[in-house]
mmCIF file of C-alpha atoms in Angstrom:
data_model
loop_
_atom_site.group_PDB
_atom_site.id
_atom_site.type_symbol
_atom_site.label_atom_id
_atom_site.label_comp_id
_atom_site.label_asym_id
_atom_site.label_seq_id
_atom_site.Cartn_x
_atom_site.Cartn_y
_atom_site.Cartn_z
ATOM 1 C CA MET A 1 153.287 -73.340 32.108
ATOM 2 C CA ILE A 2 153.362 -75.804 35.024
ATOM 3 C CA ALA A 3 155.646 -78.102 33.002
ATOM 4 C CA ALA A 4 157.815 -75.147 31.980
ATOM 5 C CA LEU A 5 158.253 -74.015 35.588
ATOM 6 C CA ASN A 6 159.212 -77.502 36.725
ATOM 7 C CA LYS A 7 161.740 -77.770 33.883
ATOM 8 C CA LEU A 8 163.152 -74.397 34.943
ATOM 9 C CA VAL A 9 163.552 -75.643 38.529
ATOM 10 C CA ASP A 10 165.300 -78.813 37.304
ATOM 11 C CA LEU A 11 167.731 -76.817 35.158
ATOM 12 C CA LEU A 12 168.447 -74.427 38.017
ATOM 13 C CA GLU A 13 169.266 -77.366 40.244
ATOM 14 C CA GLU A 14 171.782 -78.662 37.690
ATOM 15 C CA HIS A 15 173.511 -75.283 37.416
ATOM 16 C CA LEU A 16 173.159 -73.746 40.888
ATOM 17 C CA ALA A 17 176.764 -72.539 41.061
ATOM 18 C CA GLU A 18 176.752 -71.012 37.559
ATOM 19 C CA GLU A 19 175.416 -67.866 35.966
ATOM 20 C CA PHE A 20 171.982 -68.857 34.702
ATOM 21 C CA ASP A 21 170.580 -67.448 31.444
ATOM 22 C CA VAL A 22 166.841 -67.323 32.173
ATOM 23 C CA ASN A 23 166.123 -65.699 28.817
ATOM 24 C CA ALA A 24 167.738 -68.580 26.910
ATOM 25 C CA VAL A 25 165.850 -71.152 28.982
ATOM 26 C CA ALA A 26 162.572 -69.309 28.414
ATOM 27 C CA ARG A 27 163.117 -69.432 24.648
ATOM 28 C CA THR A 28 163.726 -73.194 24.728
ATOM 29 C CA LEU A 29 160.510 -73.586 26.748
ATOM 30 C CA GLY A 30 158.522 -71.598 24.198
ATOM 31 C CA THR A 31 157.827 -68.584 26.401
ATOM 32 C CA THR A 32 159.443 -65.284 27.437
ATOM 33 C CA GLU A 33 161.680 -64.406 30.364
ATOM 34 C CA TYR A 34 159.177 -61.743 31.461
ATOM 35 C CA HIS A 35 156.255 -64.192 31.606
ATOM 36 C CA LEU A 36 158.352 -66.969 33.178
ATOM 37 C CA ARG A 37 159.591 -64.706 35.963
ATOM 38 C CA ARG A 38 156.124 -63.259 36.632
ATOM 39 C CA MET A 39 154.484 -66.708 36.801
ATOM 40 C CA PHE A 40 157.264 -68.101 39.004
ATOM 41 C CA SER A 41 156.997 -65.196 41.437
ATOM 42 C CA SER A 42 153.200 -65.376 41.559
ATOM 43 C CA LEU A 43 153.015 -69.134 42.139
ATOM 44 C CA ALA A 44 156.123 -69.623 44.315
ATOM 45 C CA GLY A 45 155.512 -66.581 46.495
ATOM 46 C CA MET A 46 159.082 -65.364 45.969
ATOM 47 C CA PRO A 47 161.120 -63.966 43.069
ATOM 48 C CA LEU A 48 163.144 -66.417 41.002
ATOM 49 C CA SER A 49 166.371 -64.672 42.040
ATOM 50 C CA GLU A 50 165.494 -65.142 45.725
ATOM 51 C CA TYR A 51 164.745 -68.850 45.191
ATOM 52 C CA VAL A 52 168.129 -69.335 43.495
ATOM 53 C CA ARG A 53 169.897 -67.578 46.364
ATOM 54 C CA ARG A 54 168.122 -69.714 48.981
ATOM 55 C CA ARG A 55 168.823 -72.964 47.133
ATOM 56 C CA ARG A 56 172.504 -72.090 46.671
ATOM 57 C CA MET A 57 172.893 -71.392 50.371
ATOM 58 C CA THR A 58 170.948 -74.542 51.316
ATOM 59 C CA VAL A 59 173.352 -76.719 49.331
ATOM 60 C CA ALA A 60 176.361 -74.697 50.498
ATOM 61 C CA ALA A 61 175.314 -75.148 54.144
ATOM 62 C CA ALA A 62 175.620 -78.917 53.775
ATOM 63 C CA ASP A 63 179.212 -78.482 52.571
ATOM 64 C CA VAL A 64 179.962 -76.163 55.487
ATOM 65 C CA VAL A 65 178.579 -78.622 58.053
ATOM 66 C CA ARG A 66 180.487 -81.563 56.564
ATOM 67 C CA GLY A 67 183.733 -79.667 57.106
ATOM 68 C CA GLU A 68 185.681 -81.508 54.419
ATOM 69 C CA ASP A 69 186.811 -78.339 52.586
ATOM 70 C CA ASP A 70 187.917 -74.902 53.700
ATOM 71 C CA LEU A 71 185.450 -72.028 53.410
ATOM 72 C CA LEU A 72 187.227 -70.458 50.424
ATOM 73 C CA GLY A 73 186.934 -73.698 48.453
ATOM 74 C CA ILE A 74 183.238 -73.934 49.290
ATOM 75 C CA ALA A 75 182.709 -70.283 48.352
ATOM 76 C CA VAL A 76 184.348 -70.741 44.937
ATOM 77 C CA ARG A 77 182.426 -73.954 44.276
ATOM 78 C CA HIS A 78 179.148 -72.131 44.817
ATOM 79 C CA GLY A 79 179.971 -69.196 42.584
ATOM 80 C CA TYR A 80 181.541 -66.676 44.991
ATOM 81 C CA GLY A 81 184.965 -65.107 44.517
ATOM 82 C CA SER A 82 185.778 -64.609 48.198
ATOM 83 C CA THR A 83 184.878 -65.867 51.642
ATOM 84 C CA GLU A 84 183.584 -62.361 52.458
ATOM 85 C CA ALA A 85 181.026 -62.353 49.615
ATOM 86 C CA PHE A 86 180.046 -65.930 50.429
ATOM 87 C CA GLY A 87 179.690 -65.072 54.121
ATOM 88 C CA ARG A 88 177.375 -62.137 53.403
ATOM 89 C CA ALA A 89 175.117 -64.269 51.186
ATOM 90 C CA PHE A 90 175.185 -67.112 53.727
ATOM 91 C CA ARG A 91 174.251 -64.847 56.627
ATOM 92 C CA ALA A 92 171.443 -63.216 54.613
ATOM 93 C CA VAL A 93 169.770 -66.609 54.222
ATOM 94 C CA HIS A 94 170.649 -68.446 57.438
ATOM 95 C CA GLY A 95 171.065 -65.540 59.860
ATOM 96 C CA VAL A 96 174.467 -66.808 61.032
ATOM 97 C CA SER A 97 177.960 -66.968 59.566
ATOM 98 C CA PRO A 98 179.488 -70.070 57.908
ATOM 99 C CA GLY A 99 181.985 -70.219 60.772
ATOM 100 C CA ASP A 100 179.186 -70.367 63.353
ATOM 101 C CA VAL A 101 177.472 -73.178 61.440
ATOM 102 C CA ARG A 102 180.716 -75.126 61.090
ATOM 103 C CA ARG A 103 181.241 -74.860 64.840
ATOM 104 C CA ASP A 104 177.666 -75.383 66.055
ATOM 105 C CA GLY A 105 175.976 -77.253 63.194
ATOM 106 C CA GLY A 106 173.267 -74.628 62.810
ATOM 107 C CA PRO A 107 170.793 -73.036 62.951
ATOM 108 C CA LEU A 108 169.990 -73.395 59.245
ATOM 109 C CA ARG A 109 167.068 -72.254 57.107
ATOM 110 C CA THR A 110 166.566 -74.820 54.406
ATOM 111 C CA GLN A 111 164.905 -74.045 51.071
ATOM 112 C CA PRO A 112 163.513 -77.310 49.619
ATOM 113 C CA GLN A 113 163.531 -77.775 45.868
ATOM 114 C CA LEU A 114 160.242 -76.503 44.511
ATOM 115 C CA ARG A 115 157.820 -78.655 42.535
ATOM 116 C CA PHE A 116 154.798 -77.064 40.878
ATOM 117 C CA ARG A 117 151.627 -79.132 40.654
ATOM 118 C CA LEU A 118 148.306 -78.464 38.975
ATOM 119 C CA THR A 119 145.494 -78.681 41.514
ATOM 120 C CA VAL A 120 141.789 -78.805 40.776
ATOM 121 C CA GLU A 121 140.561 -75.299 41.415
ATOM 122 C CA GLY A 122 138.626 -72.741 39.452
ATOM 123 C CA SER A 123 135.178 -74.060 40.356
ATOM 124 C CA THR A 124 134.025 -70.436 40.097
ATOM 125 C CA PRO A 125 134.350 -69.285 36.461
ATOM 126 C CA MET A 126 136.437 -66.170 35.881
ATOM 127 C CA ASP A 127 134.526 -63.452 34.022
ATOM 128 C CA THR A 128 137.066 -62.657 31.305
ATOM 129 C CA ARG A 129 137.131 -61.132 27.841
ATOM 130 C CA ILE A 130 139.925 -60.510 25.329
ATOM 131 C CA ALA A 131 140.165 -56.940 24.024
ATOM 132 C CA ASP A 132 142.202 -55.997 20.939
ATOM 133 C CA ARG A 133 143.119 -52.329 21.300
ATOM 134 C CA PRO A 134 144.935 -49.918 18.990
ATOM 135 C CA ALA A 135 147.722 -47.796 20.435
ATOM 136 C CA PHE A 136 146.573 -45.239 23.000
ATOM 137 C CA ARG A 137 147.858 -43.007 25.772
ATOM 138 C CA LEU A 138 147.420 -43.018 29.513
ATOM 139 C CA VAL A 139 147.449 -39.505 30.957
ATOM 140 C CA GLY A 140 147.189 -38.329 34.545
ATOM 141 C CA HIS A 141 149.272 -37.829 37.670
ATOM 142 C CA ALA A 142 152.135 -40.304 38.206
ATOM 143 C CA ALA A 143 154.250 -41.136 41.256
ATOM 144 C CA ARG A 144 156.849 -43.756 42.189
ATOM 145 C CA VAL A 145 155.484 -46.037 44.926
ATOM 146 C CA PRO A 146 156.522 -49.384 46.491
ATOM 147 C CA LEU A 147 154.679 -52.535 45.413
ATOM 148 C CA ILE A 148 152.349 -53.967 48.084
ATOM 149 C CA HIS A 149 150.566 -57.250 47.299
ATOM 150 C CA GLN A 150 147.912 -57.328 50.033
ATOM 151 C CA GLY A 151 145.646 -54.622 51.409
ATOM 152 C CA ILE A 152 145.515 -50.895 50.815
ATOM 153 C CA ASN A 153 148.698 -49.257 49.512
ATOM 154 C CA PRO A 154 149.070 -46.134 51.715
ATOM 155 C CA HIS A 155 151.498 -44.525 49.261
ATOM 156 C CA ILE A 156 148.901 -44.680 46.490
ATOM 157 C CA GLN A 157 146.238 -43.438 48.891
ATOM 158 C CA GLN A 158 148.417 -40.466 49.787
ATOM 159 C CA HIS A 159 149.085 -39.722 46.120
ATOM 160 C CA ILE A 160 145.380 -39.688 45.229
ATOM 161 C CA ALA A 161 144.416 -37.727 48.348
ATOM 162 C CA GLY A 162 146.833 -35.006 47.292
ATOM 163 C CA LEU A 163 144.796 -34.287 44.145
ATOM 164 C CA ALA A 164 142.146 -31.589 44.256
ATOM 165 C CA PRO A 165 138.531 -32.877 43.906
ATOM 166 C CA GLN A 166 138.024 -30.973 40.658
ATOM 167 C CA GLU A 167 141.078 -32.712 39.187
ATOM 168 C CA HIS A 168 139.223 -36.028 39.142
ATOM 169 C CA LEU A 169 136.415 -34.416 37.149
ATOM 170 C CA ARG A 170 138.924 -32.865 34.769
ATOM 171 C CA LEU A 171 140.585 -36.220 34.125
ATOM 172 C CA LYS A 172 137.240 -37.934 33.535
ATOM 173 C CA ALA A 173 136.408 -35.315 30.928
ATOM 174 C CA LEU A 174 139.608 -36.166 29.034
ATOM 175 C CA SER A 175 138.779 -39.901 28.768
ATOM 176 C CA ASN A 176 137.798 -40.752 25.207
ATOM 177 C CA THR A 177 138.664 -44.424 24.689
ATOM 178 C CA GLU A 178 138.458 -47.811 26.400
ATOM 179 C CA PRO A 179 139.035 -48.538 29.217
ATOM 180 C CA ALA A 180 136.713 -45.714 30.150
ATOM 181 C CA GLY A 181 136.738 -43.576 33.264
ATOM 182 C CA LEU A 182 139.347 -43.068 35.949
ATOM 183 C CA LEU A 183 142.041 -45.739 35.960
ATOM 184 C CA GLN A 184 144.561 -47.086 38.444
ATOM 185 C CA VAL A 185 147.654 -47.792 36.349
ATOM 186 C CA SER A 186 150.748 -49.742 37.391
ATOM 187 C CA ALA A 187 153.735 -49.415 35.050
ATOM 188 C CA ASP A 188 157.458 -50.208 35.120
ATOM 189 C CA VAL A 189 156.780 -53.144 37.457
ATOM 190 C CA ASP A 190 159.773 -55.353 38.266
ATOM 191 C CA ALA A 191 159.645 -58.513 36.123
ATOM 192 C CA GLU A 192 159.413 -60.648 39.271
ATOM 193 C CA ALA A 193 156.866 -58.318 40.904
ATOM 194 C CA THR A 194 158.887 -58.340 44.119
ATOM 195 C CA GLU A 195 157.058 -56.767 47.029
ATOM 196 C CA GLY A 196 158.703 -53.511 48.062
ATOM 197 C CA THR A 197 160.226 -52.748 44.658
ATOM 198 C CA GLU A 198 159.174 -49.457 43.119
ATOM 199 C CA LEU A 199 156.705 -49.023 40.287
ATOM 200 C CA THR A 200 155.121 -46.087 38.535
ATOM 201 C CA TYR A 201 151.542 -45.533 39.652
ATOM 202 C CA LEU A 202 149.399 -43.271 37.466
ATOM 203 C CA HIS A 203 145.990 -41.979 38.465
ATOM 204 C CA GLY A 204 144.465 -41.029 35.155
ATOM 205 C CA VAL A 205 142.517 -41.978 32.045
ATOM 206 C CA ALA A 206 142.947 -43.534 28.603
ATOM 207 C CA VAL A 207 142.907 -41.246 25.562
ATOM 208 C CA SER A 208 143.386 -41.840 21.854
ATOM 209 C CA ARG A 209 146.925 -41.810 20.539
ATOM 210 C CA ASP A 210 146.538 -38.459 18.800
ATOM 211 C CA ALA A 211 144.803 -36.713 21.719
ATOM 212 C CA PRO A 212 146.738 -33.699 23.053
ATOM 213 C CA VAL A 213 148.245 -34.087 26.537
ATOM 214 C CA PRO A 214 148.034 -31.066 28.863
ATOM 215 C CA ASP A 215 151.485 -29.865 29.904
ATOM 216 C CA ASP A 216 150.831 -30.479 33.608
ATOM 217 C CA LEU A 217 149.959 -34.182 33.167
ATOM 218 C CA ASP A 218 152.174 -37.257 32.853
ATOM 219 C CA ALA A 219 151.708 -39.598 29.892
ATOM 220 C CA ILE A 220 152.428 -43.263 29.163
ATOM 221 C CA GLU A 221 152.432 -44.403 25.540
ATOM 222 C CA VAL A 222 150.740 -47.795 25.156
ATOM 223 C CA PRO A 223 151.365 -49.766 21.933
ATOM 224 C CA ALA A 224 148.647 -51.685 20.097
ATOM 225 C CA GLY A 225 147.963 -55.179 21.422
ATOM 226 C CA LYS A 226 145.642 -57.589 23.124
ATOM 227 C CA TRP A 227 144.436 -57.411 26.712
ATOM 228 C CA ALA A 228 142.843 -59.910 29.076
ATOM 229 C CA VAL A 229 140.080 -58.096 30.949
ATOM 230 C CA PHE A 230 138.960 -59.672 34.247
ATOM 231 C CA ARG A 231 135.747 -58.407 35.837
ATOM 232 C CA THR A 232 135.487 -58.781 39.597
ATOM 233 C CA ALA A 233 133.109 -57.657 42.348
ATOM 234 C CA GLY A 234 133.226 -57.759 46.135
ATOM 235 C CA PRO A 235 135.177 -56.313 49.077
ATOM 236 C CA TYR A 236 137.707 -53.744 47.899
ATOM 237 C CA PRO A 237 140.615 -54.206 47.350
ATOM 238 C CA GLN A 238 140.590 -57.852 48.516
ATOM 239 C CA ALA A 239 138.408 -59.191 45.674
ATOM 240 C CA LEU A 240 140.553 -57.423 43.100
ATOM 241 C CA GLN A 241 143.803 -58.718 44.621
ATOM 242 C CA SER A 242 142.394 -62.276 44.757
ATOM 243 C CA THR A 243 141.484 -62.065 41.079
ATOM 244 C CA TRP A 244 144.961 -60.777 40.275
ATOM 245 C CA ALA A 245 146.504 -63.795 42.052
ATOM 246 C CA ALA A 246 144.087 -66.198 40.331
ATOM 247 C CA THR A 247 145.230 -65.019 36.896
ATOM 248 C CA ALA A 248 148.589 -66.686 37.604
ATOM 249 C CA SER A 249 147.351 -69.779 39.430
ATOM 250 C CA GLU A 250 144.296 -70.539 37.280
ATOM 251 C CA TRP A 251 143.811 -68.461 34.136
ATOM 252 C CA PHE A 252 147.233 -68.377 32.477
ATOM 253 C CA PRO A 253 147.981 -72.103 33.057
ATOM 254 C CA SER A 254 144.698 -73.047 31.326
ATOM 255 C CA ASN A 255 144.634 -70.520 28.466
ATOM 256 C CA PRO A 256 146.878 -70.043 25.384
ATOM 257 C CA TRP A 257 148.101 -66.592 26.440
ATOM 258 C CA ARG A 258 151.066 -65.137 28.284
ATOM 259 C CA LEU A 259 151.863 -61.767 29.823
ATOM 260 C CA ARG A 260 153.734 -59.234 27.734
ATOM 261 C CA PRO A 261 155.549 -56.181 29.114
ATOM 262 C CA GLY A 262 153.298 -53.196 29.626
ATOM 263 C CA PRO A 263 151.168 -51.397 32.179
ATOM 264 C CA SER A 264 148.310 -53.080 34.013
ATOM 265 C CA MET A 265 145.130 -51.076 34.512
ATOM 266 C CA VAL A 266 142.198 -51.209 36.914
ATOM 267 C CA ALA A 267 138.916 -49.515 36.029
ATOM 268 C CA ILE A 268 136.411 -49.062 38.856
ATOM 269 C CA LEU A 269 132.940 -49.532 37.343
ATOM 270 C CA GLU A 270 130.808 -49.242 40.470
ATOM 271 C CA ARG A 271 131.586 -48.755 44.148
ATOM 272 C CA ALA A 272 130.013 -48.218 47.536
ATOM 273 C CA ASP A 273 130.129 -44.687 48.941
ATOM 274 C CA ASP A 274 132.771 -45.747 51.465
ATOM 275 C CA PHE A 275 134.648 -47.851 48.830
ATOM 276 C CA SER A 276 134.239 -50.965 50.996
ATOM 277 C CA THR A 277 132.978 -52.881 47.944
ATOM 278 C CA ALA A 278 133.475 -52.327 44.235
ATOM 279 C CA THR A 279 132.954 -53.804 40.794
ATOM 280 C CA SER A 280 136.089 -53.412 38.721
ATOM 281 C CA GLU A 281 137.934 -54.558 35.622
ATOM 282 C CA LEU A 282 141.575 -55.643 35.677
ATOM 283 C CA TRP A 283 143.342 -55.160 32.317
ATOM 284 C CA LEU A 284 146.520 -57.188 31.721
ATOM 285 C CA PRO A 285 148.612 -56.963 28.510
ATOM 286 C CA ILE A 286 148.856 -60.376 26.819
ATOM 287 C CA GLU A 287 150.117 -62.104 23.672
ATOM 288 C CA PRO A 288 149.641 -65.624 22.257
ATOM 289 C CA ALA A 289 151.658 -68.194 24.214
#
């Protein structure tokens, strides 16, 4: 995966001003666009689309400062059909217009070309198992919420707090398959997992495929497949979020698996009364790389 990401960066650099077919590149690298985008976003700390935009405007800024061509020529060279569209993209990255930079020489926000390197980490083994599950359903109460990478998500908190206490007991009683118990489900996540984008959060349980779904509950159909199950314990949700990040930086680069589209699930196995600490399992849908 490290080699694939570096090859992707090299190809992007060669075709910065062109429409870039990430899906075609992923196929030539022996992976999928979904996995490539998710790994890039996790390791680079920004979506692939944002990196491309920053690199384009970094290279374009050099042309603007040199002053050898008019702004329309520079805009067209870098893939924009008008000076207005180019100016909006330029200002979004640099905070100033191309005209200001041509006059004053800056300020500019440069995005260096990325290079991914494998560092020696993972001195603490990750407690992981591979589960092969038949098709099942996730049922519960769903809401659209923004993605937040660090800390408590207040939108999810508000969603759960709005459920009556007896509803949690009712959901638990419906659970009849693994993963057992109440689950925190994230579905319809943007391929690049961009912070702030919306996802479907479901507070519910897993049931067998043929189990009836009460009319007042939402349902997500989950096809048969394999899952990587990561067990983690410690401060909540920090330990869980650290494990989630480590799957991209440590586990996937060193194991013959890749992410496949599908919901991710968190099962809370044990927790302190105040939820300050917890033991949990993170379930990620995978397929052979």
